[in-house]
Short mmCIF file of C-alpha atoms and ligand atoms in Angstrom, two decimals:
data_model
loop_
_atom_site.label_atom_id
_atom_site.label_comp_id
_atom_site.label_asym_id
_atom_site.label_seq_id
_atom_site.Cartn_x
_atom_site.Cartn_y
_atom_site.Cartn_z
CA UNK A 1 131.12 179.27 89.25
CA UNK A 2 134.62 181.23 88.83
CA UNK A 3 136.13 180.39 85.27
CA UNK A 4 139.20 181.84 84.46
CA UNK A 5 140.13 183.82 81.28
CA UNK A 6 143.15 182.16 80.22
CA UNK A 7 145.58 183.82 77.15
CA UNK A 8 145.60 187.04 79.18
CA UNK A 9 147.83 189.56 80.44
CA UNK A 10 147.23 190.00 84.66
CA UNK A 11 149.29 192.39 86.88
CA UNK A 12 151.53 189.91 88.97
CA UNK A 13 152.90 192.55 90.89
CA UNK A 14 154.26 196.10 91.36
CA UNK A 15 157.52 196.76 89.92
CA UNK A 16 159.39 197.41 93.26
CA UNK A 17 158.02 194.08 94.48
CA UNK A 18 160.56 192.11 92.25
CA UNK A 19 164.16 192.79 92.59
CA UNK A 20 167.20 189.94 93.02
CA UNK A 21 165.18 187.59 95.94
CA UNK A 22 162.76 185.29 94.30
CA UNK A 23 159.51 185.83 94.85
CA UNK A 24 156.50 183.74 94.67
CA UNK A 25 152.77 184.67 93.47
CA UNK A 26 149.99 182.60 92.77
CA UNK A 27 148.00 183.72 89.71
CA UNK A 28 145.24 181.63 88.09
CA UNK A 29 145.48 179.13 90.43
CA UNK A 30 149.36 178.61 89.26
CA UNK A 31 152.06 179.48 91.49
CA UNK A 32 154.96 181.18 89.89
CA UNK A 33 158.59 182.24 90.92
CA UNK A 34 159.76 185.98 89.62
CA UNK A 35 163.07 187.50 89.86
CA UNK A 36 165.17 190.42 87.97
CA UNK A 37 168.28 189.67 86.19
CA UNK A 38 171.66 190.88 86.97
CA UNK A 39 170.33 193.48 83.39
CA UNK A 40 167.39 194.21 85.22
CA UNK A 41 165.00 191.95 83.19
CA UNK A 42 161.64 190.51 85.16
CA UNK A 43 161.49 186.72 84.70
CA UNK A 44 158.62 184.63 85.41
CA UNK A 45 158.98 181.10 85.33
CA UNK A 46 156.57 177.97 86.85
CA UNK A 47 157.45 177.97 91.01
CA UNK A 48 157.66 173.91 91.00
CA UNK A 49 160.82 172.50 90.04
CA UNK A 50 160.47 169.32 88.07
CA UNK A 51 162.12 166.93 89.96
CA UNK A 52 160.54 166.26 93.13
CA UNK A 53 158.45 169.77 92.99
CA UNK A 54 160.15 171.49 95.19
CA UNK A 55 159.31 175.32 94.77
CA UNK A 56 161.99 177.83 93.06
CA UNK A 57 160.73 180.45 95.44
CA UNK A 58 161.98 178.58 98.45
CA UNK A 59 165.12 178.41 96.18
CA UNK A 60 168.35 180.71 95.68
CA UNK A 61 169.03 182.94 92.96
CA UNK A 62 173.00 182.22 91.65
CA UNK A 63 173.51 184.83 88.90
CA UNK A 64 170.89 184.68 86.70
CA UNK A 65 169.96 181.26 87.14
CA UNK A 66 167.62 179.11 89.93
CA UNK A 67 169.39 176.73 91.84
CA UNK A 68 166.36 174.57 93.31
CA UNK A 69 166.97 174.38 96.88
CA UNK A 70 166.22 170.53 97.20
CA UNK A 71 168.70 168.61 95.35
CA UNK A 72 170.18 171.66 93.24
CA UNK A 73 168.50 171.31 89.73
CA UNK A 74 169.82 174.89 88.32
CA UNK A 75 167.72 176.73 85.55
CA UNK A 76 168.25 179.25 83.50
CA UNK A 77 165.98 182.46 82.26
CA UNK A 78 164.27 180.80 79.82
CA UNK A 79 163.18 178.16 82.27
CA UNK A 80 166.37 175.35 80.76
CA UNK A 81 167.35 173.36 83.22
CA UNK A 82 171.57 173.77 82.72
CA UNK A 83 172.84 171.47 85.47
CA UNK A 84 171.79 168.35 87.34
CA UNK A 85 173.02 166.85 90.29
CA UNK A 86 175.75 163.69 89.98
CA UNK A 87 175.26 162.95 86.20
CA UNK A 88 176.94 165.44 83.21
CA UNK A 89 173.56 164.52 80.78
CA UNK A 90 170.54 166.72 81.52
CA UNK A 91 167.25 165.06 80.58
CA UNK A 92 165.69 166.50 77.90
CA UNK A 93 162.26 167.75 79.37
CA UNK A 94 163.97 169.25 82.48
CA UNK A 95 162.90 172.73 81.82
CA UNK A 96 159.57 174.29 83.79
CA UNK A 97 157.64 177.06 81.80
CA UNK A 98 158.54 180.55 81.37
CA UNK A 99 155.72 183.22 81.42
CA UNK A 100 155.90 186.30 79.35
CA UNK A 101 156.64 189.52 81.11
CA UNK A 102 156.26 193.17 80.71
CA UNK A 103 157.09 196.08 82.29
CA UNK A 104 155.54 199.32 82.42
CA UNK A 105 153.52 201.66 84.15
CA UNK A 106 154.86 200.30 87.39
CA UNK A 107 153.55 196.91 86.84
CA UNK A 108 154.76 193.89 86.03
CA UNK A 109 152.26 192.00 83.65
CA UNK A 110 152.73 188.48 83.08
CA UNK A 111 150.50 186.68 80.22
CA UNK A 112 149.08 183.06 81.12
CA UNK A 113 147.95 181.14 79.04
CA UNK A 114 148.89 178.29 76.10
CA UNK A 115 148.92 180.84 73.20
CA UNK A 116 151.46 183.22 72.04
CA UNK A 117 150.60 186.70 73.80
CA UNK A 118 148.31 188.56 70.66
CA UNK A 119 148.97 191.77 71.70
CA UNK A 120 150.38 193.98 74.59
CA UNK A 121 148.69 194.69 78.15
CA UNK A 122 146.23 197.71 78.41
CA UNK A 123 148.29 200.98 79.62
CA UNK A 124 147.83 202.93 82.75
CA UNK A 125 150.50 205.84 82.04
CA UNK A 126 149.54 208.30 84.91
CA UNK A 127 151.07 205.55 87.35
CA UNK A 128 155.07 206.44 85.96
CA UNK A 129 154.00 209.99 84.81
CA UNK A 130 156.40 212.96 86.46
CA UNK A 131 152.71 215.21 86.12
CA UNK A 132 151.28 212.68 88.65
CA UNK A 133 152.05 211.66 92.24
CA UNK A 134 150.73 208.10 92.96
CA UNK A 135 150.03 205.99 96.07
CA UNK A 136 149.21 202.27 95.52
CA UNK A 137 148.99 199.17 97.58
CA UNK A 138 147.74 195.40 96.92
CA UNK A 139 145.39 193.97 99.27
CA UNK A 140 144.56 190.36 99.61
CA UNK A 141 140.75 189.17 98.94
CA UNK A 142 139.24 186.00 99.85
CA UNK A 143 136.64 186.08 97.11
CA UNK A 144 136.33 185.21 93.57
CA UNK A 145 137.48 188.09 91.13
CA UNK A 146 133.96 188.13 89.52
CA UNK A 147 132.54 190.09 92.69
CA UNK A 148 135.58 192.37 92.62
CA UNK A 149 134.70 193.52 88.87
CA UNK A 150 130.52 193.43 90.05
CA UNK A 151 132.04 195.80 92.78
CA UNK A 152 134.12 198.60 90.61
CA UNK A 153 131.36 198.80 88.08
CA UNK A 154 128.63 199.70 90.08
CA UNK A 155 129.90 202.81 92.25
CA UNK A 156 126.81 203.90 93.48
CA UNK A 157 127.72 201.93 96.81
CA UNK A 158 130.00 204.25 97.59
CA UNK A 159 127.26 205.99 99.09
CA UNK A 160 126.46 202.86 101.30
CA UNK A 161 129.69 201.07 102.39
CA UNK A 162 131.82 204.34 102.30
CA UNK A 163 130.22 207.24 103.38
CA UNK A 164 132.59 209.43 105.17
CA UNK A 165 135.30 208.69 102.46
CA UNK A 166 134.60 208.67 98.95
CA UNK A 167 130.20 207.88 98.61
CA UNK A 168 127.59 211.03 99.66
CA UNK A 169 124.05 210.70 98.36
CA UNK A 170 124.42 212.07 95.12
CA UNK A 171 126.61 208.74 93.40
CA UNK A 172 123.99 206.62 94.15
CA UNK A 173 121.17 209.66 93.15
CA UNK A 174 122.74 210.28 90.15
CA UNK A 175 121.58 207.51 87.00
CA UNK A 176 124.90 206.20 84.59
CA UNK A 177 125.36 205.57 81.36
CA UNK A 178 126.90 202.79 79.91
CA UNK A 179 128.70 201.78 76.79
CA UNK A 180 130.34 198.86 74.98
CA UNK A 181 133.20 198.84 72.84
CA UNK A 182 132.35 195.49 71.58
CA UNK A 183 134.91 195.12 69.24
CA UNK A 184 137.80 195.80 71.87
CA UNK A 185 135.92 194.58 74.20
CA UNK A 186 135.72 197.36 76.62
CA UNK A 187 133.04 198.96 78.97
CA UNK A 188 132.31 202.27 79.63
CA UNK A 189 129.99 204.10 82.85
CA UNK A 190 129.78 207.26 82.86
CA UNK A 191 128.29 209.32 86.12
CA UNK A 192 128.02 212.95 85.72
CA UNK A 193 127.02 215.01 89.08
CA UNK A 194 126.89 218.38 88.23
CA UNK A 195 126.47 219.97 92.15
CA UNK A 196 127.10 217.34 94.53
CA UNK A 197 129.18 217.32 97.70
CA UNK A 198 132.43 217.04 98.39
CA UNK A 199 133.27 213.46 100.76
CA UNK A 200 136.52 214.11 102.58
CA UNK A 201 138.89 211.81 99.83
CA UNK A 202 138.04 215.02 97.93
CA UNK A 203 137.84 217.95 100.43
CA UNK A 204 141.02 217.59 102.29
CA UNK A 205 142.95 216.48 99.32
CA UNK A 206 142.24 219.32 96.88
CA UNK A 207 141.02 221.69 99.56
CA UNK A 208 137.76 222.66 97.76
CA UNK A 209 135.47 223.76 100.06
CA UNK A 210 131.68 223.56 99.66
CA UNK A 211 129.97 221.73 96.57
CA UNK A 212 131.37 220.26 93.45
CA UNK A 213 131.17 219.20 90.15
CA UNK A 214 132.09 215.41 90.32
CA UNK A 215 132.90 212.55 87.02
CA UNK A 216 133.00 209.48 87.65
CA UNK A 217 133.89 207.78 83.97
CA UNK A 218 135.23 203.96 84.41
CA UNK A 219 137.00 202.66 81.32
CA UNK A 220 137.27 198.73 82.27
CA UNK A 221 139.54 196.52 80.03
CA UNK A 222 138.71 192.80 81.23
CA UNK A 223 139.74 190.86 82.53
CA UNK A 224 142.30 192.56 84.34
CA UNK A 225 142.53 196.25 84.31
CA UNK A 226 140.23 198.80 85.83
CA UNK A 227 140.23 202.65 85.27
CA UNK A 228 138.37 205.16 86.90
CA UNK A 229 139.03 208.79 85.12
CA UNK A 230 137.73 211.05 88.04
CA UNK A 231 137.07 215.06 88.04
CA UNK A 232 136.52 217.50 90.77
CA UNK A 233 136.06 221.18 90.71
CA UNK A 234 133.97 223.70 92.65
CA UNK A 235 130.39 223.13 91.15
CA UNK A 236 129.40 224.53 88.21
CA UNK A 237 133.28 224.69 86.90
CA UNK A 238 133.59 223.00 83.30
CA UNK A 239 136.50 222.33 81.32
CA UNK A 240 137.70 224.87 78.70
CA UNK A 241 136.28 225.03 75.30
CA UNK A 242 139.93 223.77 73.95
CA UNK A 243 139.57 220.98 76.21
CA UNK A 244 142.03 222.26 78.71
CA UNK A 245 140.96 222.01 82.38
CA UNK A 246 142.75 224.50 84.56
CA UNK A 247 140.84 224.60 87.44
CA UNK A 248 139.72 220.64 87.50
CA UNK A 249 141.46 218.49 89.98
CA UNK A 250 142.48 214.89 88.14
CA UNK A 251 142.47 211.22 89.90
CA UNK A 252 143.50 208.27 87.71
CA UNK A 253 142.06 205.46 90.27
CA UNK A 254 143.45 202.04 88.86
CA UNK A 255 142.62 198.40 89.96
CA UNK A 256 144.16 195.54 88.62
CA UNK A 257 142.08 192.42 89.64
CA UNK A 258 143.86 189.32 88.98
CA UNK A 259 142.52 186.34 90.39
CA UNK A 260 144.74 184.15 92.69
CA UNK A 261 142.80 181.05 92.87
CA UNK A 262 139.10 180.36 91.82
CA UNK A 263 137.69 181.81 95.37
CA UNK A 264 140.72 184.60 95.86
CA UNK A 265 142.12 187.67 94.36
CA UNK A 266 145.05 190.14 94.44
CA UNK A 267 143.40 193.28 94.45
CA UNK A 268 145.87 195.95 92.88
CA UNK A 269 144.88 199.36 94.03
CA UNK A 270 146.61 202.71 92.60
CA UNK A 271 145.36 206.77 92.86
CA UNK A 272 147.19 208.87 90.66
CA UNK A 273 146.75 212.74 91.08
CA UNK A 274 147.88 215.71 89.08
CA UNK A 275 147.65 218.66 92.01
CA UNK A 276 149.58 218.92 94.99
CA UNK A 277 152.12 216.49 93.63
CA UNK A 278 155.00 217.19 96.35
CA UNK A 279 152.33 217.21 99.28
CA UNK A 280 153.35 214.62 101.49
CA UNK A 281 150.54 215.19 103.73
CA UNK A 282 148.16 214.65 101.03
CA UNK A 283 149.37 211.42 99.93
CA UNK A 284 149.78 210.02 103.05
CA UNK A 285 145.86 211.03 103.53
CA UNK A 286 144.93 209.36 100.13
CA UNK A 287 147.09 206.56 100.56
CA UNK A 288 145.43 205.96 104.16
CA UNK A 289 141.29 206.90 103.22
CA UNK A 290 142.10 204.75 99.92
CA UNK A 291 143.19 201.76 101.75
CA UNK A 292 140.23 202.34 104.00
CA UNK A 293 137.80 202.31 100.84
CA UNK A 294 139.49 199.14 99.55
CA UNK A 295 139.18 197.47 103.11
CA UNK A 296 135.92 198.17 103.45
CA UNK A 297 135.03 196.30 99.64
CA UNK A 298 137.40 193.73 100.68
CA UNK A 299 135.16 192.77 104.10
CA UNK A 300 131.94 193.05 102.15
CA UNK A 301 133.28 190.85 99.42
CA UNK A 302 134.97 188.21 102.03
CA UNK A 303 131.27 187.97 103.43
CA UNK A 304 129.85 187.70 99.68
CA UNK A 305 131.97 184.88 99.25
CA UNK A 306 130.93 182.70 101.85
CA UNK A 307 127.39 183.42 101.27
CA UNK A 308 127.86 182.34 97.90
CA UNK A 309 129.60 179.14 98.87
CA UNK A 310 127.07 178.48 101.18
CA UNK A 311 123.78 178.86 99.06
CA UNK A 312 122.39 176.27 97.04
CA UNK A 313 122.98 176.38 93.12
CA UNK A 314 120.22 178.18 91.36
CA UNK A 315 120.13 181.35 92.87
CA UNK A 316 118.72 184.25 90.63
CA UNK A 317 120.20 187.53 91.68
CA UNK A 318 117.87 190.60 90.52
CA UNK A 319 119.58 193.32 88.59
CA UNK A 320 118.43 196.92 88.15
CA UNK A 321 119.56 199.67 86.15
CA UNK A 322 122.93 200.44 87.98
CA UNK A 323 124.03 196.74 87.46
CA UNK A 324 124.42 197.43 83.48
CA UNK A 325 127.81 197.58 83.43
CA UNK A 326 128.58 194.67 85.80
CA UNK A 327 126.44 192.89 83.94
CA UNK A 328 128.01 193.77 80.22
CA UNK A 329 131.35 192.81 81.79
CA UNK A 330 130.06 189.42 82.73
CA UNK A 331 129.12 189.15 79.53
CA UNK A 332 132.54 189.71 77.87
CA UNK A 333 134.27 187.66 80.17
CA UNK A 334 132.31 184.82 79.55
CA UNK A 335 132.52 185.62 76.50
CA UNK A 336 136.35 185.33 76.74
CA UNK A 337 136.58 182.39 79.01
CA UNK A 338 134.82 180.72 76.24
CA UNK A 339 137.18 177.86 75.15
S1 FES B 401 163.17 168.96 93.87
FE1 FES B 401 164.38 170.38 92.83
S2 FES B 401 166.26 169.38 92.58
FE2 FES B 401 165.02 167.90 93.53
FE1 FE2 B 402 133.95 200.25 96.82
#
């Protein structure tokens, strides 16, 4: 059973998604209408307008204001309704929410929820960093976020459902370690393969050639934000004693996971890289095997979902070692959906 974590900050959307058309997400099972401001500003306001409910996103942007496309309610930034149609006195409650935005790191982060936002969304810098080159994407998933977050934890199926891309034998060979930040309520898995070989995402993107030495270190913030620190070299090559890393080739992969409705997600995908950064060619091929990767999770988790829906309640899964993670993530999100 999908519960939400509510008084959170979610990704609603890239950046270059939202400019002066309106446009309409569902997030949490609420729909909402964004736009930018003549200044540049991201608003996010409730997509129904309170009249007869007609939705802002069907709507028309006039200046800065929402002018509802039904009967013309207009509202302002802060969600205000300033005009109504035939009458100079504006009832009182006309005025739908406004969600709180930020900006940064390419996304636009929206917090839902009741309570005042506590603090500020988790960072993922690489994504607007000149030392990186980034390609990203969004694809839609017909599942429940849960099995998107079970997914990203547990990388040793990349040796399964993407061999030929990112998984060889050695990820799902090679034991984790995992750690919890209990206090910030992060987790940590670590996979360390000191000689391993090099899938294609790798080879033909860095141009290594033979074996490597491959980290896999996840940092995941729940609900919403997934990082996966990743380091390739030619085997046996460690990072300097100073901590510099000359000859290690970087990938920042970043999810955002932020559900749509109870049995759907947006699945936010981003790989930043600090070599080849003007190589076309190479991020066309990482934007391309990437979106492969994510399709192929995507399929597998559109068949999870239905399986789900279609078993009887009760079901007891059986976890082994590699699960730890997922299974300390559950933990804190229930933890956090907690009312
Ligand atoms: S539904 Fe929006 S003005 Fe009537
Ligand atoms: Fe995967």
């Amino acid at each position: 059973m999908t519960s939400f974590v509510r008084n959170q900050w979610y990704v609603a959307a890239y950046g270059h998604e939202i400019g002066r058309d309106l446009f309409g997400r569902t997030i949490l099972g609420g729909r909402l209408v964004f736009y930018q401001t003549s200044a540049g500003e991201v608003v996010a306001l409730a997509d129904r307008c309170v009249h007869r409910r007609f939705p802002l996103s069907e709507s028309r942007l006039d200046g800065d204001t929402v002018v509802c496309g039904y009967h013309g309610f207009t509202y302002d930034r802060t969600g205000r309704c300033v005009f109504v149609p035939g009458q100079k006195r504006i009832p009182r409650t006309a005025r739908v929410p406004a969600y709180p935005v930020v900006e940064r790191d390419s996304f636009v982060w929206v917090w839902i929820g009741d309570a005042e936002p506590v603090a500020q969304p988790p960072r993922a810098p690489w994504l607007a960093d000149p030392g990186y080159t980034t390609v990203c994407g969004m694809e839609p998933l017909a599942a429940r976020y849960e099995l998107l977050v079970d997914n990203l934890l547990d990388l040793s199926h990349e040796t399964y459902l993407h061999g030929g891309y990112i998984g060889t034998p050695e990820v799902a060979e090679t034991p984790i370690t995992t750690e919890v930040d209990e206090d910030r309520g992060i987790v940590y898995v670590s996979r360390r393969m000191a000689d391993a070989a090099c899938p294609p995402f790798y080879a033909k993107s860095t141009g290594i050639e033979g074996r490597i030495t491959r980290w896999q270190d996840i940092e995941y913030h729940p609900p919403c934000l997934y990082l996966l620190h990743s380091r390739i070299a030619p085997a046996g090559v460690l990072p300097d004693g100073d901590g510099s890393d000359p000859h290690g080739f970087h990938v920042e992969v970043v999810y955002a996971i932020t559900p749509e409705t109870a049995h759907s997600t947006h699945d936010f995908w981003a790989v930043a890289r600090d070599f080849a950064l003007d190589d076309h060619g190479v991020s066309d091929f990482l934007a391309e095997s990437n979106r492969t990767v994510v399709l192929q999770d995507v399929a597998a988790l559109d068949v999870l979902e239905q399986v789900i829906a279609a078993e009887p309640s009760g079901y007891q899964e059986l976890s082994i070692n590699i699960d730890t993670g997922g299974l300390a993530a559950r933990r804190i999100l229930a933890r956090m959906a907690a009312p």
